[in-house]
């Protein structure tokens, strides 16, 4: 596995542990619909939570969570719509972003709840 894939997997594992500590049941990880993928799908009470995880080893290119571009948001919304349809979900949905910075053994996790709102 490529080094960046291992870093991404480690970040997703740390994010999943964080989500579970919050008491959110995880419904799926790495859920795919065509080319679109959702890192983590969880529930927060009645809410369906779509979680994008970004992991970096340096802030050289900015904080990890800033890498969730408008194009990535659009991809997440498409995948979320497919998941909602496939599972006949009829509740509220929100999009969270978890940025993880791994710096010399130190883990800095930033969970942004309701990070963006899909454009209609």
Short mmCIF file of N, CA, C and O in Angstrom, two decimals:
data_model
loop_
_atom_site.label_atom_id
_atom_site.label_comp_id
_atom_site.label_asym_id
_atom_site.label_seq_id
_atom_site.Cartn_x
_atom_site.Cartn_y
_atom_site.Cartn_z
N UNK A 1 0.85 -1.17 0.00
CA UNK A 1 0.00 0.00 0.00
C UNK A 1 0.90 1.24 0.00
O UNK A 1 1.88 1.31 0.72
N UNK A 2 0.54 2.23 -0.79
CA UNK A 2 1.31 3.46 -0.87
C UNK A 2 1.27 4.19 0.47
O UNK A 2 0.30 4.08 1.23
N UNK A 3 2.32 4.97 0.74
CA UNK A 3 2.43 5.67 2.02
C UNK A 3 1.25 6.60 2.28
O UNK A 3 0.72 6.66 3.39
N UNK A 4 0.78 7.32 1.24
CA UNK A 4 -0.35 8.22 1.44
C UNK A 4 -1.64 7.45 1.73
O UNK A 4 -2.50 7.92 2.47
N UNK A 5 -1.77 6.24 1.17
CA UNK A 5 -2.94 5.41 1.47
C UNK A 5 -2.90 4.93 2.92
O UNK A 5 -3.94 4.87 3.59
N UNK A 6 -1.70 4.58 3.41
CA UNK A 6 -1.55 4.16 4.80
C UNK A 6 -1.87 5.31 5.75
O UNK A 6 -2.52 5.11 6.78
N UNK A 7 -1.43 6.52 5.39
CA UNK A 7 -1.72 7.69 6.20
C UNK A 7 -3.23 7.94 6.24
O UNK A 7 -3.80 8.19 7.30
N UNK A 8 -3.88 7.85 5.10
CA UNK A 8 -5.32 8.04 5.03
C UNK A 8 -6.07 7.01 5.86
O UNK A 8 -7.02 7.33 6.58
N UNK A 9 -5.64 5.75 5.79
CA UNK A 9 -6.28 4.67 6.56
C UNK A 9 -6.10 4.92 8.06
O UNK A 9 -7.05 4.76 8.83
N UNK A 10 -4.89 5.32 8.46
CA UNK A 10 -4.64 5.63 9.87
C UNK A 10 -5.55 6.77 10.33
O UNK A 10 -6.18 6.69 11.39
N UNK A 11 -5.65 7.82 9.52
CA UNK A 11 -6.52 8.94 9.87
C UNK A 11 -7.98 8.52 9.99
O UNK A 11 -8.67 8.93 10.93
N UNK A 12 -8.44 7.70 9.06
CA UNK A 12 -9.83 7.24 9.12
C UNK A 12 -10.08 6.37 10.35
O UNK A 12 -11.15 6.46 10.97
N UNK A 13 -9.10 5.55 10.72
CA UNK A 13 -9.23 4.73 11.93
C UNK A 13 -9.32 5.62 13.18
O UNK A 13 -10.14 5.38 14.07
N UNK A 14 -8.48 6.66 13.25
CA UNK A 14 -8.52 7.59 14.38
C UNK A 14 -9.86 8.33 14.42
O UNK A 14 -10.44 8.51 15.49
N UNK A 15 -10.33 8.75 13.26
CA UNK A 15 -11.61 9.45 13.18
C UNK A 15 -12.76 8.54 13.61
O UNK A 15 -13.67 8.97 14.33
N UNK A 16 -12.72 7.27 13.18
CA UNK A 16 -13.78 6.32 13.56
C UNK A 16 -13.80 6.12 15.07
O UNK A 16 -14.88 6.10 15.68
N UNK A 17 -12.64 6.02 15.69
CA UNK A 17 -12.58 5.89 17.16
C UNK A 17 -13.17 7.12 17.84
O UNK A 17 -13.90 7.02 18.82
N UNK A 18 -12.86 8.29 17.28
CA UNK A 18 -13.40 9.54 17.82
C UNK A 18 -14.93 9.55 17.71
O UNK A 18 -15.62 9.89 18.68
N UNK A 19 -15.44 9.18 16.57
CA UNK A 19 -16.89 9.14 16.32
C UNK A 19 -17.56 8.17 17.30
O UNK A 19 -18.60 8.48 17.89
N UNK A 20 -16.95 7.01 17.49
CA UNK A 20 -17.51 6.02 18.42
C UNK A 20 -17.49 6.53 19.86
O UNK A 20 -18.44 6.29 20.61
N UNK A 21 -16.42 7.26 20.24
CA UNK A 21 -16.36 7.83 21.60
C UNK A 21 -17.47 8.84 21.83
O UNK A 21 -17.92 9.04 22.95
N UNK A 22 -17.90 9.50 20.76
CA UNK A 22 -19.01 10.45 20.86
C UNK A 22 -20.35 9.74 20.99
O UNK A 22 -21.37 10.38 21.25
N UNK A 23 -20.33 8.43 20.79
CA UNK A 23 -21.56 7.65 20.89
C UNK A 23 -22.32 7.53 19.59
O UNK A 23 -23.47 7.10 19.58
N UNK A 24 -21.69 7.90 18.48
CA UNK A 24 -22.34 7.78 17.17
C UNK A 24 -22.11 6.37 16.64
O UNK A 24 -20.97 5.98 16.40
N UNK A 25 -23.15 5.60 16.41
CA UNK A 25 -22.96 4.30 15.76
C UNK A 25 -22.49 4.51 14.32
O UNK A 25 -23.02 5.36 13.60
N UNK A 26 -21.49 3.75 13.92
CA UNK A 26 -21.00 3.82 12.53
C UNK A 26 -21.79 2.83 11.69
O UNK A 26 -21.86 1.64 12.00
N UNK A 27 -22.38 3.34 10.62
CA UNK A 27 -23.18 2.51 9.72
C UNK A 27 -22.36 1.95 8.58
O UNK A 27 -22.64 0.85 8.09
N UNK A 28 -21.35 2.71 8.13
CA UNK A 28 -20.52 2.26 7.00
C UNK A 28 -19.22 3.04 6.99
O UNK A 28 -19.14 4.17 7.48
N UNK A 29 -18.21 2.39 6.42
CA UNK A 29 -16.92 3.05 6.19
C UNK A 29 -16.54 2.82 4.74
O UNK A 29 -16.77 1.75 4.19
N UNK A 30 -15.98 3.84 4.13
CA UNK A 30 -15.54 3.78 2.73
C UNK A 30 -16.66 3.32 1.81
O UNK A 30 -16.46 2.47 0.95
N UNK A 31 -17.84 3.91 1.99
CA UNK A 31 -19.00 3.57 1.17
C UNK A 31 -18.85 4.24 -0.18
O UNK A 31 -18.59 5.43 -0.28
N UNK A 32 -18.99 3.44 -1.23
CA UNK A 32 -18.76 3.93 -2.60
C UNK A 32 -20.03 3.91 -3.43
O UNK A 32 -20.86 3.02 -3.30
N UNK A 33 -20.11 4.90 -4.31
CA UNK A 33 -21.13 4.95 -5.34
C UNK A 33 -20.41 5.46 -6.59
O UNK A 33 -20.14 6.66 -6.70
N UNK A 34 -20.07 4.55 -7.48
CA UNK A 34 -19.27 4.95 -8.65
C UNK A 34 -17.92 5.44 -8.19
O UNK A 34 -17.22 4.78 -7.43
N UNK A 35 -17.56 6.65 -8.62
CA UNK A 35 -16.26 7.24 -8.23
C UNK A 35 -16.34 8.01 -6.92
O UNK A 35 -15.32 8.43 -6.39
N UNK A 36 -17.54 8.20 -6.41
CA UNK A 36 -17.73 8.97 -5.17
C UNK A 36 -17.60 8.03 -3.96
O UNK A 36 -18.07 6.90 -4.00
N UNK A 37 -17.00 8.56 -2.90
CA UNK A 37 -16.81 7.76 -1.69
C UNK A 37 -17.05 8.60 -0.45
O UNK A 37 -16.68 9.77 -0.40
N UNK A 38 -17.65 7.97 0.55
CA UNK A 38 -17.84 8.59 1.87
C UNK A 38 -16.96 7.82 2.84
O UNK A 38 -17.05 6.60 2.94
N UNK A 39 -16.11 8.54 3.57
CA UNK A 39 -15.19 7.88 4.50
C UNK A 39 -15.94 7.18 5.63
O UNK A 39 -15.68 6.02 5.93
N UNK A 40 -16.85 7.91 6.29
CA UNK A 40 -17.59 7.34 7.41
C UNK A 40 -19.04 7.82 7.33
O UNK A 40 -19.29 9.01 7.10
N UNK A 41 -19.96 6.90 7.55
CA UNK A 41 -21.37 7.24 7.67
C UNK A 41 -21.80 6.79 9.06
O UNK A 41 -21.58 5.64 9.45
N UNK A 42 -22.37 7.71 9.83
CA UNK A 42 -22.74 7.42 11.22
C UNK A 42 -24.10 8.03 11.52
O UNK A 42 -24.69 8.72 10.68
N UNK A 43 -24.59 7.75 12.72
CA UNK A 43 -25.84 8.35 13.20
C UNK A 43 -25.54 9.14 14.47
O UNK A 43 -24.79 8.69 15.33
N UNK A 44 -26.13 10.31 14.55
CA UNK A 44 -26.11 11.12 15.76
C UNK A 44 -27.57 11.36 16.11
O UNK A 44 -28.20 12.26 15.58
N UNK A 45 -28.11 10.48 16.93
CA UNK A 45 -29.54 10.53 17.21
C UNK A 45 -30.30 10.22 15.94
O UNK A 45 -30.08 9.20 15.30
N UNK A 46 -31.16 11.13 15.52
CA UNK A 46 -31.94 10.94 14.30
C UNK A 46 -31.20 11.41 13.05
O UNK A 46 -31.69 11.23 11.94
N UNK A 47 -30.05 12.04 13.23
CA UNK A 47 -29.29 12.59 12.10
C UNK A 47 -28.42 11.53 11.45
O UNK A 47 -27.76 10.74 12.13
N UNK A 48 -28.38 11.54 10.13
CA UNK A 48 -27.40 10.79 9.36
C UNK A 48 -26.20 11.71 9.21
O UNK A 48 -26.34 12.86 8.78
N UNK A 49 -25.02 11.23 9.57
CA UNK A 49 -23.82 12.05 9.55
C UNK A 49 -22.85 11.50 8.51
O UNK A 49 -22.40 10.36 8.60
N UNK A 50 -22.55 12.34 7.52
CA UNK A 50 -21.60 12.01 6.47
C UNK A 50 -20.27 12.65 6.87
O UNK A 50 -20.20 13.88 7.04
N UNK A 51 -19.23 11.84 7.03
CA UNK A 51 -17.96 12.35 7.55
C UNK A 51 -16.85 12.19 6.51
O UNK A 51 -16.60 11.09 6.02
N UNK A 52 -16.20 13.30 6.21
CA UNK A 52 -15.01 13.29 5.36
C UNK A 52 -13.81 13.48 6.27
O UNK A 52 -13.80 14.36 7.14
N UNK A 53 -12.79 12.64 6.08
CA UNK A 53 -11.59 12.69 6.91
C UNK A 53 -10.41 13.10 6.04
O UNK A 53 -10.19 12.54 4.96
N UNK A 54 -9.65 14.09 6.51
CA UNK A 54 -8.43 14.52 5.84
C UNK A 54 -7.29 14.44 6.83
O UNK A 54 -7.37 14.99 7.93
N UNK A 55 -6.22 13.76 6.44
CA UNK A 55 -5.08 13.54 7.32
C UNK A 55 -3.81 14.08 6.67
O UNK A 55 -3.58 13.84 5.48
N UNK A 56 -3.02 14.77 7.44
CA UNK A 56 -1.74 15.32 6.96
C UNK A 56 -0.67 15.12 8.02
O UNK A 56 -0.97 14.94 9.20
N UNK A 57 0.57 15.21 7.59
CA UNK A 57 1.70 15.14 8.53
C UNK A 57 2.33 16.52 8.74
O UNK A 57 3.26 16.65 9.51
N UNK A 58 1.81 17.52 8.02
CA UNK A 58 2.34 18.87 8.13
C UNK A 58 1.26 19.86 7.72
O UNK A 58 0.35 19.53 6.96
N UNK A 59 1.38 21.08 8.24
CA UNK A 59 0.46 22.14 7.83
C UNK A 59 1.05 22.96 6.68
O UNK A 59 0.55 24.05 6.38
N UNK A 60 2.06 22.44 6.03
CA UNK A 60 2.73 23.15 4.94
C UNK A 60 1.73 23.61 3.88
O UNK A 60 1.83 24.71 3.35
N UNK A 61 0.76 22.76 3.55
CA UNK A 61 -0.26 23.10 2.56
C UNK A 61 -1.56 23.56 3.21
O UNK A 61 -2.61 23.58 2.59
N UNK A 62 -1.52 23.91 4.49
CA UNK A 62 -2.70 24.36 5.22
C UNK A 62 -3.24 23.26 6.11
O UNK A 62 -2.75 22.12 6.10
N UNK A 63 -4.24 23.61 6.88
CA UNK A 63 -4.86 22.64 7.77
C UNK A 63 -5.56 21.57 6.95
O UNK A 63 -6.11 21.86 5.88
N UNK A 64 -5.55 20.32 7.41
CA UNK A 64 -6.10 19.22 6.62
C UNK A 64 -7.54 19.45 6.17
O UNK A 64 -7.90 19.16 5.02
N UNK A 65 -8.37 19.98 7.07
CA UNK A 65 -9.80 20.13 6.74
C UNK A 65 -10.06 21.13 5.61
O UNK A 65 -11.11 21.09 4.98
N UNK A 66 -9.09 22.00 5.33
CA UNK A 66 -9.27 22.95 4.22
C UNK A 66 -9.19 22.27 2.86
O UNK A 66 -9.51 22.88 1.84
N UNK A 67 -8.79 21.01 2.83
CA UNK A 67 -8.70 20.26 1.58
C UNK A 67 -10.05 19.75 1.09
O UNK A 67 -10.13 19.12 0.04
N UNK A 68 -11.11 20.02 1.84
CA UNK A 68 -12.45 19.62 1.40
C UNK A 68 -12.99 20.76 0.52
O UNK A 68 -13.67 21.66 0.98
N UNK A 69 -12.62 20.67 -0.74
CA UNK A 69 -12.92 21.70 -1.72
C UNK A 69 -14.39 21.65 -2.14
O UNK A 69 -15.08 20.66 -1.87
N UNK A 70 -14.86 22.66 -2.85
CA UNK A 70 -16.23 22.60 -3.38
C UNK A 70 -16.46 21.37 -4.27
O UNK A 70 -17.54 20.77 -4.21
N UNK A 71 -15.47 20.96 -5.03
CA UNK A 71 -15.62 19.76 -5.86
C UNK A 71 -15.77 18.52 -4.99
O UNK A 71 -16.60 17.63 -5.28
N UNK A 72 -15.01 18.43 -3.90
CA UNK A 72 -15.12 17.29 -2.98
C UNK A 72 -16.48 17.32 -2.28
O UNK A 72 -17.11 16.28 -2.09
N UNK A 73 -16.94 18.50 -1.91
CA UNK A 73 -18.26 18.63 -1.29
C UNK A 73 -19.34 18.11 -2.23
O UNK A 73 -20.24 17.39 -1.81
N UNK A 74 -19.23 18.47 -3.50
CA UNK A 74 -20.20 18.02 -4.50
C UNK A 74 -20.20 16.49 -4.61
O UNK A 74 -21.24 15.86 -4.69
N UNK A 75 -19.01 15.90 -4.59
CA UNK A 75 -18.87 14.45 -4.64
C UNK A 75 -19.51 13.80 -3.41
O UNK A 75 -20.21 12.78 -3.52
N UNK A 76 -19.29 14.39 -2.23
CA UNK A 76 -19.88 13.86 -1.01
C UNK A 76 -21.40 13.94 -1.04
O UNK A 76 -22.09 13.01 -0.61
N UNK A 77 -21.92 15.03 -1.56
CA UNK A 77 -23.38 15.19 -1.64
C UNK A 77 -23.97 14.15 -2.59
O UNK A 77 -24.99 13.52 -2.27
N UNK A 78 -23.32 13.92 -3.73
CA UNK A 78 -23.80 12.89 -4.68
C UNK A 78 -23.82 11.52 -4.01
O UNK A 78 -24.80 10.77 -4.11
N UNK A 79 -22.74 11.19 -3.32
CA UNK A 79 -22.66 9.88 -2.66
C UNK A 79 -23.70 9.78 -1.55
O UNK A 79 -24.34 8.74 -1.39
N UNK A 80 -23.88 10.86 -0.79
CA UNK A 80 -24.88 10.86 0.29
C UNK A 80 -26.28 10.66 -0.28
O UNK A 80 -27.07 9.88 0.28
N UNK A 81 -26.58 11.32 -1.38
CA UNK A 81 -27.90 11.15 -2.01
C UNK A 81 -28.11 9.69 -2.42
O UNK A 81 -29.19 9.13 -2.23
N UNK A 82 -27.07 9.06 -2.96
CA UNK A 82 -27.16 7.65 -3.36
C UNK A 82 -27.38 6.75 -2.14
O UNK A 82 -28.19 5.82 -2.16
N UNK A 83 -26.65 7.03 -1.05
CA UNK A 83 -26.80 6.24 0.18
C UNK A 83 -28.21 6.39 0.73
O UNK A 83 -28.86 5.41 1.11
N UNK A 84 -28.68 7.63 0.80
CA UNK A 84 -30.02 7.91 1.33
C UNK A 84 -31.07 7.18 0.52
O UNK A 84 -31.99 6.56 1.08
N UNK A 85 -30.95 7.22 -0.79
CA UNK A 85 -31.90 6.53 -1.66
C UNK A 85 -31.83 5.01 -1.47
O UNK A 85 -32.84 4.34 -1.32
N UNK A 86 -30.61 4.47 -1.45
CA UNK A 86 -30.41 3.02 -1.34
C UNK A 86 -30.92 2.48 -0.01
O UNK A 86 -31.36 1.33 0.07
N UNK A 87 -30.88 3.29 1.04
CA UNK A 87 -31.29 2.85 2.37
C UNK A 87 -32.63 3.44 2.81
O UNK A 87 -33.02 3.28 3.97
N UNK A 88 -33.29 4.13 1.89
CA UNK A 88 -34.60 4.72 2.15
C UNK A 88 -34.60 5.52 3.46
O UNK A 88 -35.52 5.44 4.26
N UNK A 89 -33.53 6.31 3.64
CA UNK A 89 -33.42 7.14 4.85
C UNK A 89 -34.32 8.36 4.70
O UNK A 89 -34.31 9.04 3.69
N UNK A 90 -35.07 8.66 5.75
CA UNK A 90 -36.03 9.77 5.69
C UNK A 90 -35.85 10.75 6.85
O UNK A 90 -36.82 11.15 7.47
N UNK A 91 -34.63 11.11 7.12
CA UNK A 91 -34.38 12.05 8.21
C UNK A 91 -33.45 13.16 7.75
O UNK A 91 -33.20 13.34 6.57
N UNK A 92 -32.92 13.87 8.72
CA UNK A 92 -31.99 14.96 8.45
C UNK A 92 -30.58 14.42 8.23
O UNK A 92 -30.20 13.41 8.82
N UNK A 93 -29.83 15.12 7.41
CA UNK A 93 -28.45 14.73 7.10
C UNK A 93 -27.55 15.93 7.31
O UNK A 93 -27.91 17.05 7.01
N UNK A 94 -26.36 15.66 7.85
CA UNK A 94 -25.37 16.72 7.96
C UNK A 94 -24.01 16.19 7.49
O UNK A 94 -23.78 14.99 7.44
N UNK A 95 -23.15 17.14 7.16
CA UNK A 95 -21.82 16.82 6.65
C UNK A 95 -20.77 17.34 7.62
O UNK A 95 -20.67 18.55 7.83
N UNK A 96 -20.03 16.43 8.23
CA UNK A 96 -18.95 16.78 9.15
C UNK A 96 -17.62 16.55 8.46
O UNK A 96 -17.50 15.70 7.57
N UNK A 97 -16.62 17.30 8.88
CA UNK A 97 -15.25 17.11 8.39
C UNK A 97 -14.36 16.92 9.60
O UNK A 97 -14.47 17.66 10.58
N UNK A 98 -13.50 15.91 9.52
CA UNK A 98 -12.50 15.69 10.56
C UNK A 98 -11.12 15.85 9.93
O UNK A 98 -10.76 15.10 9.02
N UNK A 99 -10.39 16.84 10.42
CA UNK A 99 -9.02 17.05 9.99
C UNK A 99 -8.08 16.49 11.05
O UNK A 99 -8.26 16.75 12.24
N UNK A 100 -7.10 15.72 10.59
CA UNK A 100 -6.15 15.12 11.53
C UNK A 100 -4.74 15.50 11.10
O UNK A 100 -4.35 15.28 9.94
N UNK A 101 -4.01 16.06 12.04
CA UNK A 101 -2.61 16.41 11.82
C UNK A 101 -1.76 15.51 12.70
O UNK A 101 -1.92 15.50 13.93
N UNK A 102 -0.90 14.72 12.07
CA UNK A 102 0.01 13.83 12.79
C UNK A 102 1.40 14.46 12.72
O UNK A 102 2.02 14.48 11.66
N UNK A 103 1.85 15.00 13.83
CA UNK A 103 3.10 15.75 13.84
C UNK A 103 4.03 15.19 14.90
O UNK A 103 3.83 15.42 16.09
N UNK A 104 5.02 14.42 14.46
CA UNK A 104 6.03 13.83 15.35
C UNK A 104 5.39 13.08 16.52
O UNK A 104 5.73 13.29 17.68
N UNK A 105 4.43 12.21 16.21
CA UNK A 105 3.79 11.38 17.22
C UNK A 105 2.63 12.05 17.93
O UNK A 105 1.90 11.40 18.67
N UNK A 106 2.46 13.34 17.73
CA UNK A 106 1.34 14.07 18.35
C UNK A 106 0.16 14.06 17.37
O UNK A 106 0.32 14.31 16.18
N UNK A 107 -1.03 13.79 17.90
CA UNK A 107 -2.24 13.75 17.09
C UNK A 107 -3.10 14.96 17.42
O UNK A 107 -3.48 15.16 18.58
N UNK A 108 -3.39 15.77 16.41
CA UNK A 108 -4.29 16.91 16.57
C UNK A 108 -5.51 16.64 15.70
O UNK A 108 -5.41 16.63 14.48
N UNK A 109 -6.67 16.40 16.34
CA UNK A 109 -7.89 16.07 15.63
C UNK A 109 -8.86 17.25 15.75
O UNK A 109 -9.13 17.71 16.86
N UNK A 110 -9.35 17.73 14.62
CA UNK A 110 -10.31 18.83 14.59
C UNK A 110 -11.59 18.35 13.93
O UNK A 110 -11.60 18.08 12.73
N UNK A 111 -12.66 18.21 14.72
CA UNK A 111 -13.95 17.73 14.21
C UNK A 111 -14.85 18.94 14.00
O UNK A 111 -15.25 19.61 14.95
N UNK A 112 -15.18 19.20 12.74
CA UNK A 112 -16.07 20.30 12.40
C UNK A 112 -17.45 19.72 12.14
O UNK A 112 -17.67 19.02 11.14
N UNK A 113 -18.37 19.97 13.06
CA UNK A 113 -19.74 19.48 12.95
C UNK A 113 -20.49 20.42 12.00
O UNK A 113 -20.35 21.63 12.09
N UNK A 114 -21.26 19.81 11.08
CA UNK A 114 -22.05 20.59 10.11
C UNK A 114 -21.14 21.55 9.36
O UNK A 114 -21.39 22.76 9.29
N UNK A 115 -20.08 20.99 8.77
CA UNK A 115 -19.03 21.76 8.13
C UNK A 115 -19.48 22.54 6.91
O UNK A 115 -18.95 23.61 6.61
N UNK A 116 -20.43 21.98 6.17
CA UNK A 116 -20.94 22.70 5.00
C UNK A 116 -22.37 22.27 4.74
O UNK A 116 -22.81 21.22 5.19
N UNK A 117 -23.07 23.11 4.01
CA UNK A 117 -24.45 22.85 3.63
C UNK A 117 -24.49 22.63 2.12
O UNK A 117 -23.94 23.46 1.38
N UNK A 118 -25.10 21.55 1.67
CA UNK A 118 -25.16 21.31 0.22
C UNK A 118 -25.91 22.43 -0.48
O UNK A 118 -26.89 22.96 0.04
N UNK A 119 -25.40 22.78 -1.66
CA UNK A 119 -26.09 23.78 -2.48
C UNK A 119 -27.20 23.11 -3.25
O UNK A 119 -27.03 22.01 -3.76
N UNK A 120 -28.31 23.77 -3.34
CA UNK A 120 -29.47 23.21 -4.07
C UNK A 120 -29.37 23.51 -5.54
O UNK A 120 -28.81 24.42 -5.99
#
